[in-house]
Amino acid sequence: MKRLPPQPDEWIDRSRTLDFRFEGRAVNGFAGDTLASALLAAGEAFLGRSFKYHRPRSVLSLANHDVNALMQVTHKGHSRPNVRADVTPLAGGEVVTAVNTFGGLAADKGRFLDRLGAFLPVGFYYKAFYSKRWFPYWERMFRFMTGLGRVDVAAPRVRTPKRYAFCDVLVVGGGPSGLAAALAAADAGAKVVLVDENQQVGGSGLFALGADAAQHKQMNELVLAIRSNRRIEVMTGCFASGYYTDHWVPIVTPTCIVKMRAAAVVLAGGAYEQPAVFRNNDLPGVMLGSAAQRLIHRYAVKPCERAVVFAGNDDAYRVAADLAAVGVVIAAIVDLRPAAPNSVPAGVEVRRGMAVVEALADRRGLLRGVRIATPAADGTWDHAATEEIACDGLMVSVGFAPALALAYQAGARMRFDMQTQQFVPATLPDGLFVCGRANGIHTLPLKLADGAEAGAAAAAVAHGLAPHPRAAMIETAQPSHPYPIFEHPRGRNFVDFDEDLQLKDFFNAAQEGYDNIELLKRFSTVGMGPSQGKHSNMNAIRILAKIRGEPVEKVGTTTSRPMFHPVPMAHLAGRAFQVERSTPLHARHVAAGAVWMPAGQWQRPEYYAVAGLRREAAITAEVVAVREAAGLIDVGTLGKIEVYGPDAALFLERVYTGRFANLKVGMTRYGLMVDESAVVIDDGVIARLSEEHFYFTTTTSGSATVYRELTRWNTIWGLNVGITNLTGHLAAMNLAGPAARRILKTLTDGNLSDALFPYLGAREMRVAGVAARLLRVGFVGELGYELHMAADCAPHVWDALTSAGKPFGMRPFGVEAQRLLRLEKGHVIIGQDTDGLTNPLEASMQWAVKMDKPFFVGQRSLQILAKQPLRQKLVGFVLADDATGVPKECHLVIEAGAIAGRVTSIAHSPTLKRVIGMALIAPELATPGRSLKIRIDGALEIEAVVTDLPFYDKDGGRQRIADGVDMLGEAA
Amino acid sequence: MTSGAIMPERVSPVHAVVAATATRWTTRNRMALAADFADMARTALPVWLMDVSHRFRFGFKGAGAPAWCSAQGLTLPGAPNTWAQMQGGGLVGRLAFTEFYVEHEDEALVTRLTDALGRGVQMPAGGVYPVHRRDAGILLGGARAQDVLVQVCNVNFGAVDVGAMPLIMTLMVGVAVTVFPMIEGDQTVYRMACDPTFAPHLWSTLAEIAADCGGASLVTL
Amino acid sequence: MFTEHASLRKAYDVVIIGAGGHGLAAAYYLARDHGISNIAVLEKGYIGGGNTGRNTTIIRSNYLTPEGVKFYDKSLDLYQDLSQDFDLNLFYSTRGHFTLAHTDAAMRTCRWRAEVNKHYGVDSEVVDARAVQEACPQMDITCAGHAPILGALYHAPGSIARHDAVAWGYGRGADMRGVEIHQQTEVRGIKVEGGRVRGVETSRGFIETGKVLCAVAGSTPRMLDMVGLDSPIFIHPLQAMVSEPVKAWLDPILVSGSLHIYVSQTARGELVMGASLDPYELHSTRSTLDFVESLSAHMLDMFPFLSEVKVNRQWAGMADMTPDFTPIMGKTPVEGFYLDAGWGTWGFKATPVAGWTMSHTVANDRNHELIEGFGLDRFARYALTGEKGAASVGH
Amino acid sequence: MKIMTCPINGARPVSEFAYAGALRDMPDPATATDEQWAAYVFNKQGKAGIKREWWYHIASGVWFIAERDTAADRVIRTYLFGKEAA
């Protein structure tokens, strides 16, 4: 092929030459070329190798389903697989090779597979190579052969500016009917977005010209009207990748996805020209008529010198006219129809009622001619009576398949229209309209009228009006031949070019019983390749209909799913937002050398790194500080909820298992929460700040869900309470340790005396000048104050405490030390010492459950469970001092060779100088003094002994330290 | 800390993320705010972000809230999800039916309201309960503010009738945000409030996109 | 391969509702091992057209509860020989399966599973981040810094297989043994008299039978309604997507709970990717955009270099979920009505063992020992299985 | 994306909401048998159909009821709990 002199509407810019490399050779094209048009213009005969047989291939459609011209494109340092040469604009400077070759396009070692063809029938791999012994080897070979392009594992992460957009009417497709629709909708006052995957609008109106000057003029005027209409936004080089619920259509642009929410959608995607099925219909030089027209009018590339046009419709004659107009000799028009149209170009031989049954290749594998014969309706033909016609180009125009994928996804019902031999919409969902070829309308004036009606109707819907009924267009043309499919004893008559499926493969599949369209698709993989059946599904349906002796409509179609064209993951991912939360003290932790651990959306300090100390040592130091002096931990991630009102106490009695009606003002109490099936889901500390005002905490992970569920319950109960979630607006920190009170004293005028602020008390006072709520709690088992204050003031308080604590040896401590401290104290962590099915009886928390209340969530289920034997029980244990190993959390408790439970928490206690832990075990083992066997990593079994909880300070004296009494260790 | 030797009592929730780029600082309502671009006209930037977390915030809710709102001499936003201007640049927003959000420069005014409702430990007035708020305040403006919004939020702000003084509670990059669109000069400015623990994520996301749109984050005083 | 039967007989010994992998497997084993071949398998669509053909084809047995481990281990056992049994290559490909842990809570769960697995002789072990990196050198184990991988549960027997072929193999095997498979045949009602199954009303007429096996995944609640039963089963869509074919680069099967990803590469070179359930009840197989958006984002956290790799297709199935992530199998309060349901997101890997145990259960009217504990009655007894424990630890 | 209409905040994409299952009437714990209670706690009436469901608008904390066809994913109407008539 070679470049033509300038064409009226050509897309190329001859003033800008772009150089690139293809298969190691230097090539150049023009700006506006696609990779394929540039390569063809440069005389490249082969663009790729086929998927299975590695046959040389070139362009088929030039319409974004030339899957045999997929390229590996290396540009600006990294490489992209499966780039579609037929539509990808030439950038200049790229290095291009065909995918799926072994040793290059020309010398591809894979080509021997073409000769093996006979031994590789459809689904051949199902019938062979499955011996257990050999399959792995065979699979490795198979995986080596398959897979098209290569992934460049050094390629960078690409983040794209994905965005939302809104319009009244979205028109998909910028051909004649789409342009008419956009214009009509805009004239009706709608804000219109018009999307076309081509680089310029106009569609077939500007390439399927048939050298018709009037059409050319009319179309250019229409395009001008669109361009100059301020209500219409035109997006070219973009495609709608799918239709999702409520007119939600992602538009894939070269750089990102635009998520379009439209009030109404017009689908004007046109139709895909379909190949005829005959031997060697995949030879380079054989292409669809529309591909030849695109080459001529868009890229000024001469498709061949001497052409045969294979006709099944009148479009073929326009193809011939366009070819002739650029100096291509028309060797013949081979028309399947006995009666050809009136307008036959002068001097062109038309062979009526005949078919191309074989394309003939020369030594280099290029088209040298065609064999034609007179076919019967079933695709058979008289092998004795054939003749050859020499040509270097064969243009096939025998039929179309509508681009209805988005309509299917929207839930449209289709019917098969006999006149046009295609599926057309029968019923469409509200606000969705289809026009043009996709609607079975093929001739230009009708397409324009059909589009205008669809556009007006869409605008009406967008404005909330009833769409006026659309007049039924009557298409008199017959654009699609019912069966352009011709058997050949030597096969190589391809139906699916992606998957290298031949006609006989379908008969074989049906023979095996895969004879409904879905099974056929799955067994043969027809339409499963990158082109998603755009050129193969329609012929597959026709073939199956013939096999089953049923009408095409009964055979039906397979379901259509996004993506319409494949979409890069980076486009879908966008910027990939990652929600992260941080407490007001985050910067303080960074400054203090925090080592972070994730906790849901939060990052929390696991511990604070100390120069010269290993992780364990640093954690131990934090534990020791809390036990012997003081420690400060950020507990701001806890949920913080406030309940006000006359019914506040009643409300808490319903949502927690414990009793709160009798909780004294100024005091706190532990609260346990279960769900309706009595599974433990959350816990916290409830403070009563006044008769009708409670303030309480939830677990870190529970904060959002607990608040949500509490408000839902009260929506049902309608109690007179106000519930507020303060989680993010308040900060919280726990100051704990024997020195806690003395440290705090230096920062507040409030009375901290044990008499006025006893253990479990709750007070409000200023700390470092900041109004704060103080809860005297003992989670870590020492004298402790949980300080809650306004988030914006928290860093100030933290700083003040940090300097006030220095003289006392106070340290900040992290989650890991807290875990250890609470374990010494025998306090449960919901979600670690319990799992998704643990109830309070199993968790040994009956003490926190008041069954004699009138009602609480989960109470009724607990009554049922109370009647049943326990399934497991949470206990404490210690390892024998001479234990030869230390188990980890979730190591199993083994009794008589059977699993009898698991370790939920375990650690070496720096305070008790031994390994302590908790375990959920079989109740019969849960007696203090009972010895347990804990299995480590499926092997060694370690002895442990069940003990009462807590391990540390059993009478809780340390939490209750009275004033003046100095229990500070030497550390102070 | 980048914000100088003496730490003011209040710290903006976005202090750390702003500090990563800020070079000039000022103090407002006992809170350090970045003052880069302070002398530059906002309108000169295609899109700009501003940390207004220094303003004082307060909320109240309950069946008696609307009446109490009027009783305090505040303009009562008539319709749910609308807001009203207050003297001295503050605003009162009506979240759904019976919850209110107040934001103001003047600490005394906010304190007066807080005290009027009682400090939590006391009995709240009939059917009105205080809502302790320390929202992060972010202002987004500039001719290309829309270009930022369409990348972070599914609400069509382009179609919002700013004149009706609506407030919009929605999700932005996964964060619950209350947005008050308002006209400043010839520009629409979006005043946003969100839970301060999400603010660093929201701010850095908005700042990244704003930068892509040729904008910058700044504080004007 | 599948005989077409012009009409239904008047009566069958057993009627199996649903010609997915499970129903066909049950038919196959009933005919092969229990001498019962007077069976009709009724399918409203086509063979294997439900979740059998919509899953991400992962096969593993590294479960958490003893019941689960023993059950799925038997399934893997049966899978080994299916290709030979069927004379059909299922592409049963053993790749090794990593359950990635990004938090210490997840590490605890991995260890829990590993220990239970080892106890029952299932090959599972906890490995550290380095081992994960060695098995998949291309991965960014910090996951873009969001969720660094701390380690994983490694399950060497983890495999993938060609899902359709499993249904076809069982179907052909059953067909060869005289079982009738009726596609495009919808069940309209189930006749129950005196607490006993009497027959089935279909779109092609009534058929008598004393035994009905219900193996219809997403349609289970509708069938249960026909016999007057309710259950904890709820239906949420489960979606998946597949990339364009690329040359083989990923060998193991990777699952990340934190990033909601599971991914493997097929023999054809496509990346098959799945994520977590849709957030609300829906009895439809529609696709959503937010699914491919978030799954792609998480994939790129783990594999940034896939930015330019294209997603080719997405699809969905209807998952029949249970509160304890364990199936509901065996006899029911309705005599002669047997249930094989509650398969949620793990039905494919159970296909052989579900058919094998259900055939035994139907033939002997007695639950097979491997499915004790999976009964519908466990909920009334609050005796849920602990499989959900795994999902909930650390939540 | 699916659009859900919050009775107070209006039409928003479903991603702004949390789904909390079907609205179910709790039997009287005092009179319900253990079997009835277990059925209430665990059973789901999982058959497709028009269901009354709890939905929550995350940004505003509004709970409401949606009547939704769970086969077609069609929202028939939404209203605040107890305001069904309105």
mmCIF file of C-alpha atoms in Angstrom, chain A residues 51 135 139-140 142-144 146-147, chain C residues 55-58 91 93 95 160-163 241-253 263-273 313 315:
data_model
loop_
_atom_site.group_PDB
_atom_site.id
_atom_site.type_symbol
_atom_site.label_atom_id
_atom_site.label_comp_id
_atom_site.label_asym_id
_atom_site.label_seq_id
_atom_site.Cartn_x
_atom_site.Cartn_y
_atom_site.Cartn_z
ATOM 1 C CA PHE A 51 -3.335 -15.957 18.746
ATOM 2 C CA PHE A 135 0.250 -31.720 33.166
ATOM 3 C CA GLU A 139 0.984 -26.308 31.316
ATOM 4 C CA ARG A 140 4.289 -24.482 31.528
ATOM 5 C CA PHE A 142 1.085 -23.757 27.218
ATOM 6 C CA ARG A 143 1.480 -20.692 29.423
ATOM 7 C CA PHE A 144 4.651 -19.807 27.524
ATOM 8 C CA THR A 146 -0.314 -17.970 25.257
ATOM 9 C CA GLY A 147 -0.787 -14.492 26.569
ATOM 10 C CA ASN C 55 -16.375 -17.685 40.141
ATOM 11 C CA THR C 56 -12.632 -17.049 40.189
ATOM 12 C CA THR C 57 -11.857 -20.808 40.149
ATOM 13 C CA ILE C 58 -9.758 -20.946 43.320
ATOM 14 C CA PHE C 91 -6.599 -27.501 33.825
ATOM 15 C CA SER C 93 -3.254 -26.192 38.158
ATOM 16 C CA ARG C 95 -0.072 -22.772 42.081
ATOM 17 C CA ILE C 160 -7.144 -23.096 40.064
ATOM 18 C CA ALA C 161 -9.142 -25.049 37.494
ATOM 19 C CA ARG C 162 -11.255 -24.408 34.404
ATOM 20 C CA HIS C 163 -14.599 -23.908 36.135
ATOM 21 C CA MET C 241 -13.133 -8.989 36.432
ATOM 22 C CA VAL C 242 -10.555 -10.253 33.971
ATOM 23 C CA SER C 243 -7.701 -8.520 32.172
ATOM 24 C CA GLU C 244 -6.528 -8.857 28.591
ATOM 25 C CA PRO C 245 -4.182 -11.808 28.119
ATOM 26 C CA VAL C 246 -0.551 -11.046 28.914
ATOM 27 C CA LYS C 247 2.438 -13.361 28.936
ATOM 28 C CA ALA C 248 2.678 -15.480 32.091
ATOM 29 C CA TRP C 249 4.240 -13.580 35.012
ATOM 30 C CA LEU C 250 2.151 -14.474 38.065
ATOM 31 C CA ASP C 251 2.318 -18.060 39.351
ATOM 32 C CA PRO C 252 0.787 -18.115 42.844
ATOM 33 C CA ILE C 253 -2.766 -17.308 43.855
ATOM 34 C CA VAL C 263 -5.992 -12.693 41.906
ATOM 35 C CA SER C 264 -4.496 -15.438 39.783
ATOM 36 C CA GLN C 265 -3.331 -15.732 36.166
ATOM 37 C CA THR C 266 -5.081 -18.235 33.919
ATOM 38 C CA ALA C 267 -3.361 -20.540 31.470
ATOM 39 C CA ARG C 268 -4.542 -18.165 28.726
ATOM 40 C CA GLY C 269 -2.665 -15.326 30.397
ATOM 41 C CA GLU C 270 -5.626 -13.363 31.740
ATOM 42 C CA LEU C 271 -5.529 -12.018 35.274
ATOM 43 C CA VAL C 272 -8.700 -13.102 37.056
ATOM 44 C CA MET C 273 -9.491 -10.736 39.909
ATOM 45 C CA ARG C 313 -14.548 -7.797 31.093
ATOM 46 C CA TRP C 315 -19.270 -9.983 35.611
#
